[in-house]
């Protein structure tokens, strides 16, 4: 059982710049910084761009708060269900990768 209260679940595909801004907006919030109640789950739908590289620093900086999974192939809209299934929080928030 996880001790996370909220899982912010972000499906993504080939939008590293938007995803970067979305993550920056979440990690800059006081509750994210000061508690361990929130996790960010990213499910990458097999991007073929810089998405993984954009996330590397965040993964190092927040190893117990940000989690990244990359699908072996593009699974289309099933990625929404996939990202939610990876979450461990009591509450789940499906979050667009362009939502700041």
PDB file of C-alpha atoms in Angstrom:
ATOM      1  CA  UNK A   1       0.000   0.000   0.000  1.00  0.00           C
ATOM      2  CA  UNK A   2       1.342   3.398  -0.959  1.00  0.00           C
ATOM      3  CA  UNK A   3       1.547   6.335   1.391  1.00  0.00           C
ATOM      4  CA  UNK A   4       0.796   8.720  -1.495  1.00  0.00           C
ATOM      5  CA  UNK A   5      -2.391  10.700  -1.305  1.00  0.00           C
ATOM      6  CA  UNK A   6      -2.471  11.859  -4.922  1.00  0.00           C
ATOM      7  CA  UNK A   7      -1.084  10.431  -8.138  1.00  0.00           C
ATOM      8  CA  UNK A   8      -0.867  12.912 -11.003  1.00  0.00           C
ATOM      9  CA  UNK A   9      -0.977  10.672 -14.071  1.00  0.00           C
ATOM     10  CA  UNK A  10       0.396  12.110 -17.303  1.00  0.00           C
ATOM     11  CA  UNK A  11       0.163  10.220 -20.580  1.00  0.00           C
ATOM     12  CA  UNK A  12       2.486  11.690 -23.190  1.00  0.00           C
ATOM     13  CA  UNK A  13       3.722  11.270 -26.736  1.00  0.00           C
ATOM     14  CA  UNK A  14       6.271  13.441 -28.564  1.00  0.00           C
ATOM     15  CA  UNK A  15       5.656  16.676 -26.652  1.00  0.00           C
ATOM     16  CA  UNK A  16       8.790  17.129 -24.523  1.00  0.00           C
ATOM     17  CA  UNK A  17       8.573  20.919 -24.299  1.00  0.00           C
ATOM     18  CA  UNK A  18       4.971  20.899 -23.124  1.00  0.00           C
ATOM     19  CA  UNK A  19       5.663  18.044 -20.723  1.00  0.00           C
ATOM     20  CA  UNK A  20       8.628  19.925 -19.271  1.00  0.00           C
ATOM     21  CA  UNK A  21       6.470  22.979 -18.552  1.00  0.00           C
ATOM     22  CA  UNK A  22       3.719  20.820 -17.072  1.00  0.00           C
ATOM     23  CA  UNK A  23       6.128  19.112 -14.685  1.00  0.00           C
ATOM     24  CA  UNK A  24       7.757  22.420 -13.704  1.00  0.00           C
ATOM     25  CA  UNK A  25       4.334  23.805 -12.802  1.00  0.00           C
ATOM     26  CA  UNK A  26       3.590  20.820 -10.552  1.00  0.00           C
ATOM     27  CA  UNK A  27       6.946  20.585  -8.778  1.00  0.00           C
ATOM     28  CA  UNK A  28       6.981  24.309  -8.038  1.00  0.00           C
ATOM     29  CA  UNK A  29       3.920  23.999  -5.823  1.00  0.00           C
ATOM     30  CA  UNK A  30       4.444  24.112  -2.078  1.00  0.00           C
ATOM     31  CA  UNK A  31       2.583  20.888  -1.322  1.00  0.00           C
ATOM     32  CA  UNK A  32       4.746  18.954  -3.775  1.00  0.00           C
ATOM     33  CA  UNK A  33       7.959  20.413  -2.357  1.00  0.00           C
ATOM     34  CA  UNK A  34       7.138  20.083   1.332  1.00  0.00           C
ATOM     35  CA  UNK A  35       5.345  16.731   1.497  1.00  0.00           C
ATOM     36  CA  UNK A  36       5.591  13.225   0.127  1.00  0.00           C
ATOM     37  CA  UNK A  37       1.839  13.075  -0.512  1.00  0.00           C
ATOM     38  CA  UNK A  38       2.031  13.511  -4.285  1.00  0.00           C
ATOM     39  CA  UNK A  39       3.604  11.424  -7.001  1.00  0.00           C
ATOM     40  CA  UNK A  40       3.829  12.127 -10.724  1.00  0.00           C
ATOM     41  CA  UNK A  41       3.465   9.164 -13.051  1.00  0.00           C
ATOM     42  CA  UNK A  42       4.411   9.622 -16.711  1.00  0.00           C
ATOM     43  CA  UNK A  43       3.519   7.000 -19.299  1.00  0.00           C
ATOM     44  CA  UNK A  44       5.309   7.686 -22.563  1.00  0.00           C
ATOM     45  CA  UNK A  45       3.562   6.231 -25.585  1.00  0.00           C
ATOM     46  CA  UNK A  46       6.867   5.254 -27.252  1.00  0.00           C
ATOM     47  CA  UNK A  47       8.019   8.774 -28.127  1.00  0.00           C
ATOM     48  CA  UNK A  48      10.815   9.048 -30.674  1.00  0.00           C
ATOM     49  CA  UNK A  49      12.016  12.488 -29.616  1.00  0.00           C
ATOM     50  CA  UNK A  50      13.681  14.095 -26.562  1.00  0.00           C
ATOM     51  CA  UNK A  51      10.934  13.199 -24.065  1.00  0.00           C
ATOM     52  CA  UNK A  52      13.070  10.771 -22.054  1.00  0.00           C
ATOM     53  CA  UNK A  53      16.031  13.181 -21.963  1.00  0.00           C
ATOM     54  CA  UNK A  54      13.806  15.990 -20.687  1.00  0.00           C
ATOM     55  CA  UNK A  55      12.717  13.783 -17.797  1.00  0.00           C
ATOM     56  CA  UNK A  56      16.138  12.527 -16.706  1.00  0.00           C
ATOM     57  CA  UNK A  57      16.931  15.479 -14.401  1.00  0.00           C
ATOM     58  CA  UNK A  58      13.516  15.321 -12.777  1.00  0.00           C
ATOM     59  CA  UNK A  59      13.911  11.593 -12.169  1.00  0.00           C
ATOM     60  CA  UNK A  60      17.265  12.178 -10.474  1.00  0.00           C
ATOM     61  CA  UNK A  61      16.003  15.111  -8.431  1.00  0.00           C
ATOM     62  CA  UNK A  62      12.762  13.424  -7.297  1.00  0.00           C
ATOM     63  CA  UNK A  63      13.429   9.654  -7.331  1.00  0.00           C
ATOM     64  CA  UNK A  64      10.571   8.851  -4.956  1.00  0.00           C
ATOM     65  CA  UNK A  65       8.094  11.328  -6.402  1.00  0.00           C
ATOM     66  CA  UNK A  66       8.379  11.141 -10.196  1.00  0.00           C
ATOM     67  CA  UNK A  67       8.132   7.876 -12.105  1.00  0.00           C
ATOM     68  CA  UNK A  68       8.595   7.353 -15.832  1.00  0.00           C
ATOM     69  CA  UNK A  69       7.478   4.416 -17.937  1.00  0.00           C
ATOM     70  CA  UNK A  70       7.995   4.090 -21.682  1.00  0.00           C
ATOM     71  CA  UNK A  71       5.789   1.778 -23.701  1.00  0.00           C
ATOM     72  CA  UNK A  72       7.570  -0.533 -26.148  1.00  0.00           C
ATOM     73  CA  UNK A  73       5.094   0.549 -28.803  1.00  0.00           C
ATOM     74  CA  UNK A  74       2.475   3.240 -29.252  1.00  0.00           C
ATOM     75  CA  UNK A  75      -0.701   1.873 -27.690  1.00  0.00           C
ATOM     76  CA  UNK A  76      -2.868   4.835 -28.649  1.00  0.00           C
ATOM     77  CA  UNK A  77      -5.633   5.820 -26.256  1.00  0.00           C
ATOM     78  CA  UNK A  78      -4.912   2.781 -24.082  1.00  0.00           C
ATOM     79  CA  UNK A  79      -2.077   4.873 -22.665  1.00  0.00           C
ATOM     80  CA  UNK A  80      -4.647   6.746 -20.557  1.00  0.00           C
ATOM     81  CA  UNK A  81      -5.662   3.528 -18.839  1.00  0.00           C
ATOM     82  CA  UNK A  82      -2.028   2.434 -18.598  1.00  0.00           C
ATOM     83  CA  UNK A  83      -0.858   5.563 -16.766  1.00  0.00           C
ATOM     84  CA  UNK A  84      -3.740   5.289 -14.303  1.00  0.00           C
ATOM     85  CA  UNK A  85      -2.903   1.628 -13.648  1.00  0.00           C
ATOM     86  CA  UNK A  86       0.675   2.570 -12.706  1.00  0.00           C
ATOM     87  CA  UNK A  87      -0.430   4.996  -9.986  1.00  0.00           C
ATOM     88  CA  UNK A  88      -0.277   4.143  -6.298  1.00  0.00           C
ATOM     89  CA  UNK A  89      -2.050   7.115  -4.713  1.00  0.00           C
ATOM     90  CA  UNK A  90      -5.360   7.060  -2.923  1.00  0.00           C
ATOM     91  CA  UNK A  91      -6.661   9.577  -5.477  1.00  0.00           C
ATOM     92  CA  UNK A  92      -5.785   9.641  -9.169  1.00  0.00           C
ATOM     93  CA  UNK A  93      -5.705  12.708 -11.414  1.00  0.00           C
ATOM     94  CA  UNK A  94      -5.452  12.190 -15.158  1.00  0.00           C
ATOM     95  CA  UNK A  95      -3.452  15.190 -16.294  1.00  0.00           C
ATOM     96  CA  UNK A  96      -2.822  16.274 -19.880  1.00  0.00           C
ATOM     97  CA  UNK A  97       0.845  16.777 -20.781  1.00  0.00           C
ATOM     98  CA  UNK A  98       0.011  20.322 -21.894  1.00  0.00           C
ATOM     99  CA  UNK A  99      -1.809  21.354 -18.704  1.00  0.00           C
ATOM    100  CA  UNK A 100       0.319  23.803 -16.746  1.00  0.00           C
TER     101      UNK A 100
END
